[in-house]
CSV table of C-alpha atoms and ligand atoms in Angstrom, one decimal:
chain,number,residue,atom,x,y,z
A,6,MET,CA,131.7,131.2,64.7
A,7,GLN,CA,132.5,131.8,68.0
A,8,LYS,CA,133.6,128.8,70.1
A,9,ARG,CA,130.8,129.5,72.8
A,10,GLN,CA,128.3,130.1,70.0
A,11,PHE,CA,128.9,126.5,68.3
A,12,LEU,CA,128.8,125.4,71.5
A,13,ASN,CA,125.5,126.5,72.0
A,14,THR,CA,124.3,125.6,68.7
A,15,VAL,CA,125.5,122.0,69.6
A,16,ALA,CA,123.6,122.1,72.8
A,17,CYS,CA,120.3,123.3,71.3
A,18,ALA,CA,120.7,120.5,68.5
A,19,ALA,CA,121.5,117.9,71.0
A,20,LEU,CA,118.1,119.2,73.1
A,21,ALA,CA,116.1,118.9,69.9
A,22,LEU,CA,117.4,115.7,69.2
A,23,THR,CA,116.5,114.3,72.5
A,24,ALA,CA,113.0,115.8,72.2
A,25,GLY,CA,112.4,113.8,69.2
A,26,ASN,CA,113.9,110.4,70.5
A,27,ALA,CA,111.1,111.1,73.4
A,28,LEU,CA,108.7,109.7,70.9
A,29,ALA,CA,110.3,106.6,70.3
A,30,GLN,CA,110.1,105.2,74.1
A,31,ASP,CA,107.5,102.9,75.6
A,32,LYS,CA,107.8,105.1,78.9
A,33,PHE,CA,105.9,108.3,79.3
A,34,LYS,CA,108.1,110.3,81.5
A,35,ILE,CA,107.1,113.3,83.3
A,36,GLY,CA,109.8,115.4,85.3
A,37,LEU,CA,108.6,116.9,88.4
A,38,ILE,CA,111.0,119.5,89.7
A,39,LEU,CA,109.9,120.9,93.3
A,40,PRO,CA,111.2,122.4,96.4
A,41,MET,CA,111.1,119.4,98.9
A,42,THR,CA,113.3,120.9,101.4
A,43,GLY,CA,113.9,124.1,102.7
A,44,PRO,CA,111.3,127.2,103.7
A,45,PHE,CA,109.2,126.2,100.4
A,46,ALA,CA,109.0,122.6,100.9
A,47,SER,CA,105.5,122.4,102.0
A,48,THR,CA,104.7,123.4,98.1
A,49,GLY,CA,106.7,120.4,97.2
A,50,LYS,CA,105.2,118.2,99.6
A,51,GLN,CA,101.6,118.9,98.6
A,52,ILE,CA,102.2,118.9,94.7
A,53,GLU,CA,104.1,115.7,94.9
A,54,ALA,CA,101.3,113.9,97.3
A,55,ALA,CA,98.7,115.2,94.6
A,56,ALA,CA,100.6,114.0,91.5
A,57,ARG,CA,100.8,110.6,93.0
A,58,LEU,CA,97.1,110.6,94.3
A,59,TYR,CA,96.1,111.2,90.6
A,60,MET,CA,98.4,108.2,89.3
A,61,ALA,CA,96.8,106.1,91.9
A,62,GLN,CA,93.5,107.2,90.6
A,63,ASN,CA,93.9,107.1,87.1
A,64,GLY,CA,96.2,104.3,86.2
A,65,ALA,CA,99.9,104.4,85.7
A,66,THR,CA,100.0,103.7,81.9
A,67,VAL,CA,98.6,106.2,79.4
A,68,ALA,CA,98.2,105.3,75.5
A,69,GLY,CA,99.8,102.1,76.4
A,70,LYS,CA,103.0,103.6,77.9
A,71,LYS,CA,104.0,103.1,81.4
A,72,VAL,CA,103.9,106.6,83.5
A,73,GLU,CA,107.4,107.5,85.3
A,74,LEU,CA,107.2,110.2,87.5
A,75,ILE,CA,110.7,111.4,88.3
A,76,VAL,CA,110.7,113.6,91.3
A,77,LYS,CA,113.6,116.1,91.8
A,78,ASP,CA,114.1,118.5,94.5
A,79,ASP,CA,115.6,121.9,93.3
A,80,THR,CA,115.8,123.2,97.1
A,81,SER,CA,113.9,126.5,95.5
A,82,ALA,CA,117.2,127.3,93.9
A,83,PRO,CA,116.9,128.7,90.1
A,84,ASP,CA,120.0,127.5,89.0
A,85,VAL,CA,119.5,123.9,90.3
A,86,THR,CA,115.7,123.9,88.8
A,87,LYS,CA,117.5,124.8,85.4
A,88,ARG,CA,120.5,122.1,85.6
A,89,ILE,CA,117.8,119.5,86.8
A,90,ALA,CA,115.5,120.5,84.0
A,91,GLN,CA,118.5,119.9,81.6
A,92,GLU,CA,119.5,116.7,82.9
A,93,LEU,CA,115.7,115.1,82.6
A,94,VAL,CA,115.6,116.6,79.3
A,95,VAL,CA,118.9,115.1,78.0
A,96,ASN,CA,119.8,112.0,79.7
A,97,ASP,CA,116.1,111.0,81.1
A,98,LYS,CA,114.3,112.0,77.9
A,99,VAL,CA,111.4,112.9,79.6
A,100,GLN,CA,108.2,114.1,77.4
A,101,VAL,CA,107.0,117.0,80.0
A,102,LEU,CA,108.5,119.2,82.7
A,103,ALA,CA,106.4,120.1,85.6
A,104,GLY,CA,106.0,121.6,89.1
A,105,PHE,CA,107.7,124.9,89.7
A,106,GLY,CA,107.4,126.0,93.1
A,107,LEU,CA,108.3,129.8,92.7
A,108,THR,CA,108.3,132.3,90.0
A,109,PRO,CA,111.9,132.3,89.6
A,110,LEU,CA,112.1,128.6,89.1
A,111,ALA,CA,109.7,128.6,86.4
A,112,LEU,CA,111.5,131.6,84.8
A,113,ALA,CA,115.0,130.0,84.7
A,114,THR,CA,113.8,126.7,83.2
A,115,ALA,CA,111.4,128.5,80.3
A,116,PRO,CA,114.2,129.0,77.9
A,117,LEU,CA,115.3,125.4,77.8
A,118,ALA,CA,111.4,124.6,77.6
A,119,THR,CA,111.6,126.6,74.1
A,120,GLN,CA,115.0,125.3,73.1
A,121,SER,CA,114.0,121.5,73.8
A,122,LYS,CA,110.5,122.0,72.6
A,123,THR,CA,109.5,120.6,75.9
A,124,PRO,CA,106.2,121.3,77.3
A,125,MET,CA,106.5,122.9,80.9
A,126,VAL,CA,103.6,122.6,83.0
A,127,VAL,CA,103.5,125.2,85.8
A,128,MET,CA,101.7,123.6,89.0
A,129,ALA,CA,102.5,126.4,91.7
A,130,ALA,CA,104.4,129.5,90.4
A,131,ALA,CA,101.7,132.7,89.8
A,132,THR,CA,103.6,135.8,88.1
A,133,SER,CA,101.3,136.7,85.3
A,134,SER,CA,104.5,137.1,82.9
A,135,ILE,CA,105.5,133.3,83.4
A,136,THR,CA,103.2,132.1,80.4
A,137,GLN,CA,105.2,135.0,78.2
A,138,ALA,CA,108.8,133.4,79.0
A,139,SER,CA,108.1,130.4,76.6
A,140,PRO,CA,105.5,129.3,74.2
A,141,PHE,CA,105.9,125.5,75.8
A,142,VAL,CA,104.5,126.8,79.2
A,143,VAL,CA,101.2,125.9,80.5
A,144,ARG,CA,99.9,127.0,83.6
A,145,THR,CA,97.4,125.0,85.9
A,146,SER,CA,97.8,127.1,89.4
A,147,PHE,CA,96.6,130.4,89.1
A,148,THR,CA,97.6,134.1,88.6
A,149,LEU,CA,98.2,136.9,91.0
A,150,PRO,CA,96.1,139.7,89.3
A,151,GLN,CA,93.2,137.0,89.2
A,152,ALA,CA,93.2,136.9,92.9
A,153,ALA,CA,94.2,140.2,93.3
A,154,VAL,CA,91.8,142.4,91.4
A,155,ALA,CA,88.8,140.2,93.0
A,156,ILE,CA,89.4,141.3,96.9
A,157,ALA,CA,90.0,144.9,95.4
A,158,ASP,CA,86.7,145.0,94.3
A,159,TRP,CA,85.2,143.2,97.3
A,160,ALA,CA,87.4,145.8,99.8
A,161,PRO,CA,85.5,149.0,99.2
A,162,ASN,CA,82.1,147.9,99.3
A,163,ASN,CA,82.8,146.5,102.8
A,164,GLY,CA,84.0,149.4,104.8
A,165,ILE,CA,87.7,149.5,103.4
A,166,ARG,CA,88.2,152.8,102.0
A,167,LYS,CA,92.1,153.1,103.1
A,168,ALA,CA,94.7,150.7,102.7
A,169,VAL,CA,98.2,149.7,102.8
A,170,THR,CA,99.7,146.9,100.7
A,171,LEU,CA,102.5,144.9,102.1
A,172,VAL,CA,103.8,142.2,99.7
A,173,SER,CA,107.0,139.7,99.3
A,174,ASP,CA,109.4,141.4,97.0
A,175,TYR,CA,109.6,139.4,94.1
A,176,GLY,CA,107.5,138.9,90.8
A,177,PRO,CA,104.1,137.4,92.3
A,178,GLY,CA,104.3,140.3,95.2
A,179,ILE,CA,104.9,143.1,92.8
A,180,ASP,CA,101.6,141.6,90.5
A,181,ALA,CA,99.5,141.2,93.6
A,182,GLU,CA,100.5,145.2,95.0
A,183,LYS,CA,100.0,146.5,91.3
A,184,PHE,CA,96.7,144.8,90.3
A,185,PHE,CA,95.4,145.4,93.9
A,186,LYS,CA,96.6,149.0,93.9
A,187,ASP,CA,95.3,149.7,90.3
A,188,ARG,CA,91.7,148.5,90.8
A,189,PHE,CA,91.3,149.6,94.7
A,190,THR,CA,92.2,153.1,93.6
A,191,PHE,CA,89.5,152.8,90.3
A,192,ASN,CA,87.0,151.6,92.8
A,193,GLY,CA,87.4,154.8,94.9
A,194,GLY,CA,89.9,153.6,97.5
A,195,GLN,CA,93.0,154.9,98.5
A,196,VAL,CA,96.5,153.1,99.0
A,197,VAL,CA,98.4,154.9,101.6
A,198,ASP,CA,101.7,153.3,101.3
A,199,SER,CA,103.1,150.1,99.6
A,200,LEU,CA,105.6,148.0,101.7
A,201,ARG,CA,107.9,145.3,100.1
A,202,VAL,CA,109.4,142.9,102.3
A,203,PRO,CA,112.3,140.5,101.2
A,204,MET,CA,111.4,137.2,100.0
A,205,ARG,CA,113.4,135.0,101.9
A,206,ASN,CA,113.5,134.9,106.0
A,207,PRO,CA,111.5,137.8,106.3
A,208,ASP,CA,111.0,139.6,109.7
A,209,PHE,CA,107.6,141.4,109.3
A,210,ALA,CA,108.1,143.2,112.6
A,211,PRO,CA,109.2,146.8,111.2
A,212,PHE,CA,107.0,146.7,108.5
A,213,LEU,CA,103.8,145.6,110.7
A,214,GLN,CA,104.8,148.4,112.9
A,215,LYS,CA,105.0,150.8,109.9
A,216,VAL,CA,101.0,149.6,109.0
A,217,ARG,CA,100.0,150.4,112.9
A,218,ASP,CA,101.4,154.0,112.6
A,219,LEU,CA,99.6,154.6,109.3
A,220,LYS,CA,96.5,153.4,110.8
A,221,PRO,CA,94.8,152.2,107.6
A,222,ASP,CA,91.3,150.3,107.4
A,223,ALA,CA,93.2,147.6,106.3
A,224,VAL,CA,96.2,145.7,105.4
A,225,TYR,CA,96.3,143.9,102.0
A,226,VAL,CA,99.3,141.0,102.2
A,227,PHE,CA,100.6,138.5,99.5
A,228,VAL,CA,103.3,136.3,100.9
A,229,PRO,CA,104.0,133.0,99.0
A,230,SER,CA,102.7,129.7,100.4
A,231,GLY,CA,104.4,128.5,103.5
A,232,ALA,CA,105.5,131.9,104.7
A,233,GLY,CA,101.6,133.0,106.1
A,234,ALA,CA,102.1,131.3,109.6
A,235,ALA,CA,105.1,133.8,110.4
A,236,LEU,CA,103.3,136.6,109.1
A,237,MET,CA,100.2,135.7,111.0
A,238,LYS,CA,102.0,135.3,114.1
A,239,GLN,CA,103.5,138.9,113.9
A,240,PHE,CA,100.4,140.3,113.0
A,241,ALA,CA,99.0,138.6,116.4
A,242,GLU,CA,101.8,139.9,118.6
A,243,ARG,CA,101.8,143.3,117.6
A,244,GLY,CA,97.8,143.4,118.5
A,245,MET,CA,97.1,144.6,115.1
A,246,ASP,CA,93.6,143.2,114.9
A,247,LYS,CA,93.1,144.5,118.2
A,248,ALA,CA,94.0,148.0,116.8
A,249,GLY,CA,91.2,147.7,114.4
A,250,ILE,CA,93.2,146.8,111.3
A,251,ARG,CA,91.7,144.4,109.1
A,252,LEU,CA,93.8,141.8,107.4
A,253,ILE,CA,92.9,141.1,103.8
A,254,GLY,CA,95.0,139.3,101.1
A,255,THR,CA,95.0,136.7,98.3
A,256,GLY,CA,94.6,133.3,99.7
A,257,ASP,CA,98.1,132.6,99.8
A,258,ILE,CA,98.1,134.0,103.2
A,259,THR,CA,95.7,131.6,104.6
A,260,ASP,CA,96.8,128.6,103.0
A,261,ASP,CA,94.8,125.7,104.1
A,262,ASP,CA,97.8,123.8,104.4
A,263,ILE,CA,99.0,125.7,107.7
A,264,LEU,CA,95.8,127.8,108.5
A,265,ASN,CA,94.5,125.3,111.4
A,266,SER,CA,97.6,126.2,113.4
A,267,MET,CA,97.3,129.9,113.0
A,268,GLY,CA,94.5,129.9,115.6
A,269,ASP,CA,92.2,132.9,116.5
A,270,VAL,CA,94.0,135.6,114.9
A,271,ALA,CA,92.9,134.1,111.5
A,272,MET,CA,89.5,134.1,112.6
A,273,GLY,CA,87.3,136.5,110.0
A,274,VAL,CA,90.2,137.0,107.6
A,275,VAL,CA,88.8,137.5,104.2
A,276,THR,CA,90.5,136.5,101.0
A,277,SER,CA,90.0,135.9,97.4
A,278,HIS,CA,91.4,132.6,95.6
A,279,HIS,CA,90.8,130.2,93.4
A,280,TYR,CA,90.6,127.1,95.9
A,281,SER,CA,89.7,126.1,99.3
A,282,THR,CA,89.8,123.0,100.9
A,283,SER,CA,86.0,123.4,101.9
A,284,HIS,CA,85.0,123.8,98.2
A,285,ALA,CA,81.6,122.6,98.3
A,286,SER,CA,81.5,120.0,95.4
A,287,ALA,CA,80.8,116.7,95.1
A,288,LEU,CA,84.1,116.4,93.2
A,289,ASN,CA,85.9,118.2,95.8
A,290,LYS,CA,84.7,116.2,98.7
A,291,LYS,CA,86.0,113.1,97.1
A,292,PHE,CA,89.5,114.6,96.2
A,293,VAL,CA,89.8,115.8,100.1
A,294,ALA,CA,88.6,112.7,101.2
A,295,ALA,CA,91.2,110.7,99.0
A,296,PHE,CA,94.2,113.2,99.3
A,297,GLU,CA,93.8,113.0,103.5
A,298,LYS,CA,93.4,109.4,103.2
A,299,ALA,CA,96.7,108.8,101.2
A,300,ASN,CA,98.5,111.5,103.4
A,301,PRO,CA,97.4,111.1,107.0
A,302,GLY,CA,97.6,114.6,108.8
A,303,MET,CA,97.9,116.5,105.5
A,304,ARG,CA,95.0,118.7,104.1
A,305,PRO,CA,95.1,119.6,100.3
A,306,ASN,CA,95.7,123.4,99.3
A,307,PHE,CA,96.0,125.3,96.4
A,308,MET,CA,99.2,124.0,95.4
A,309,ALA,CA,98.0,120.1,95.6
A,310,VAL,CA,95.0,121.2,93.0
A,311,GLY,CA,97.7,122.7,90.9
A,312,GLY,CA,99.5,119.7,90.8
A,313,TYR,CA,96.5,117.6,90.5
A,314,ASP,CA,94.8,119.3,87.5
A,315,GLY,CA,98.5,119.6,86.0
A,316,MET,CA,98.5,115.9,85.9
A,317,ARG,CA,94.9,115.7,84.3
A,318,VAL,CA,96.3,118.1,81.7
A,319,ILE,CA,99.5,116.2,81.0
A,320,TYR,CA,97.5,112.6,81.0
A,321,GLU,CA,95.0,113.6,78.7
A,322,ALA,CA,97.2,115.2,76.5
A,323,ALA,CA,99.3,112.0,76.3
A,324,LYS,CA,96.2,110.0,75.5
A,325,ALA,CA,95.2,112.5,72.5
A,326,THR,CA,98.7,112.3,71.3
A,327,LYS,CA,99.2,108.7,72.1
A,328,GLY,CA,102.4,109.3,74.4
A,329,ALA,CA,104.1,111.7,71.7
A,330,GLY,CA,106.3,114.7,73.2
A,331,GLY,CA,107.0,117.9,71.8
A,332,GLU,CA,104.8,120.2,70.1
A,333,PRO,CA,101.9,117.9,69.7
A,334,LEU,CA,101.6,117.1,73.4
A,335,LEU,CA,101.5,120.7,73.7
A,336,ASN,CA,98.9,121.6,71.4
A,337,ALA,CA,96.8,118.8,73.2
A,338,MET,CA,96.9,120.8,76.3
A,339,LYS,CA,95.9,123.6,74.8
A,340,GLY,CA,92.0,124.4,75.4
A,341,GLN,CA,91.5,121.2,77.8
A,342,ILE,CA,88.4,122.2,79.5
A,343,PHE,CA,87.2,120.0,82.6
A,344,GLU,CA,86.0,120.1,86.4
A,345,SER,CA,88.7,120.5,89.0
A,346,PRO,CA,88.4,120.1,92.4
A,347,ARG,CA,88.4,124.0,92.6
A,348,GLY,CA,85.6,124.3,90.4
A,349,PRO,CA,85.3,124.7,86.2
A,350,MET,CA,88.6,125.4,84.7
A,351,PHE,CA,90.1,125.4,81.5
A,352,ILE,CA,93.2,126.1,79.7
A,353,ASP,CA,93.2,129.1,77.4
A,354,ALA,CA,94.1,128.1,73.9
A,355,GLN,CA,95.8,131.3,73.2
A,356,THR,CA,97.5,132.5,76.4
A,357,ARG,CA,97.9,128.7,77.7
A,358,ASP,CA,97.2,130.4,81.1
A,359,VAL,CA,94.3,129.1,83.4
A,360,VAL,CA,90.8,130.3,83.7
A,361,HIS,CA,88.9,129.5,86.6
A,362,ASN,CA,86.6,130.7,89.2
A,363,ILE,CA,87.7,133.2,92.0
A,364,TYR,CA,86.2,132.9,95.2
A,365,ILE,CA,85.6,135.5,98.3
A,366,ARG,CA,86.3,133.4,101.6
A,367,LYS,CA,86.4,134.2,105.3
A,368,VAL,CA,87.9,132.1,107.7
A,369,GLU,CA,85.5,130.4,110.1
A,370,ARG,CA,85.6,127.6,112.7
A,371,VAL,CA,83.8,124.0,111.4
A,372,ASN,CA,83.6,121.1,113.7
A,373,GLY,CA,86.5,123.0,115.6
A,374,GLN,CA,88.7,123.6,112.3
A,375,LEU,CA,89.5,126.7,110.8
A,376,TYR,CA,88.6,126.9,107.0
A,377,ASN,CA,88.4,129.3,104.0
A,378,GLN,CA,84.4,129.2,103.7
A,379,GLU,CA,83.6,130.5,100.2
A,380,PHE,CA,80.8,133.1,100.1
A,381,ALA,CA,81.0,134.7,96.7
A,382,THR,CA,81.9,133.9,93.2
A,383,LEU,CA,83.5,135.4,90.2
A,384,THR,CA,83.1,133.2,87.3
A,385,ASP,CA,85.7,132.5,84.4
A,386,VAL,CA,88.2,134.9,85.5
A,387,LYS,CA,91.0,135.3,82.9
A,388,ASP,CA,94.4,136.7,83.9
A,389,PRO,CA,94.0,140.7,84.0
A,390,GLY,CA,97.7,140.6,83.5
A,391,LYS,CA,97.4,139.4,79.7
A,392,ALA,CA,95.0,142.4,78.8
A,393,LYS,CA,98.2,144.5,78.7
B,5,PHB,C1,105.5,132.2,93.2
B,5,PHB,O1,106.4,132.2,93.4
B,5,PHB,O2,105.0,132.4,91.7
B,5,PHB,C2,104.5,132.0,94.1
B,5,PHB,C3,104.7,131.1,95.1
B,5,PHB,C4,103.9,130.9,96.0
B,5,PHB,C5,102.5,131.4,96.1
B,5,PHB,C6,102.3,132.2,94.9
B,5,PHB,C7,103.0,132.4,94.0
B,5,PHB,O3,101.4,131.2,97.1
């Protein structure tokens, strides 16, 4: 046996053993890995706040075990996420890994979840293929194809025949582009150009200039949560709205976390997404009020809901398995069906992916504040990316 191969085998055996040891603990440990600093810190802050709210509301013990939430900052660097995940599994002996603010961070950790048989709850990342990267992945966020297809159906019925797509150049952006383009074209629309901007520190100006020159009816945009404000600012500065080019996209662009600071340029922007702070259900009103009370000045966005629902899935699975980790815990996550602040949702037992409603929303001012006001609903949307 080669030395490297041998070391690998030893490492795998150690991981498998540690997963077993988790059973004997009197604590139920959740390793929550998030970008808490850097350009995607808003995602980490939202998810941590929501996870803590869930614990405050549902008690800090589950199946007689004290729940310990271990929050770690991965600074949105995939190698750091992976290293932290390994430490959490081997040293802290967590029963479950959770968080994952961006697709590359989830993909970097998936092989470790498989080797160590540790369930991995993806609360933020949204590229379709993530659930296929490990049989231990369960997702409570959303998928870009779910949102993209919905707005591609809405647009051609609402005066948009010619569109340009503008997406962040990585997993979720590629999904957002492909699924919009295929569906929009199928519906008789025309995508005249597809532009991809760098994921980190993007300068949107040259891309927006290109869009202006092409004069489409609309520009369809995906940028990850946290990047929408910069895009909106440059959209306004270039006078795109005044040039008659409409802005549409998945709801990541009108992120509730920062929407209020975007100002008039955001007014009337139509997007598709699974969650809006203003979702009109009793459960959501309660959730928003409790979140805002516990976190003054913050508004829960779709990241917060992914975290809150992820905690629900973990707690209920832990109750069902009396605090065990590993495969029993994973199996108890599959098929869970419940009401989320976003509306009804379930974890598809076959794909381990989230199934939920997608809403078409328009930015409006309500009591002096900007909100994504839902006006149409597609019910029980499965990930279209899984049909392939
Ligand atoms: C992702 O990296 O998968 C991701 C991040 C932020 C979003 C959506 C997707 O808003």
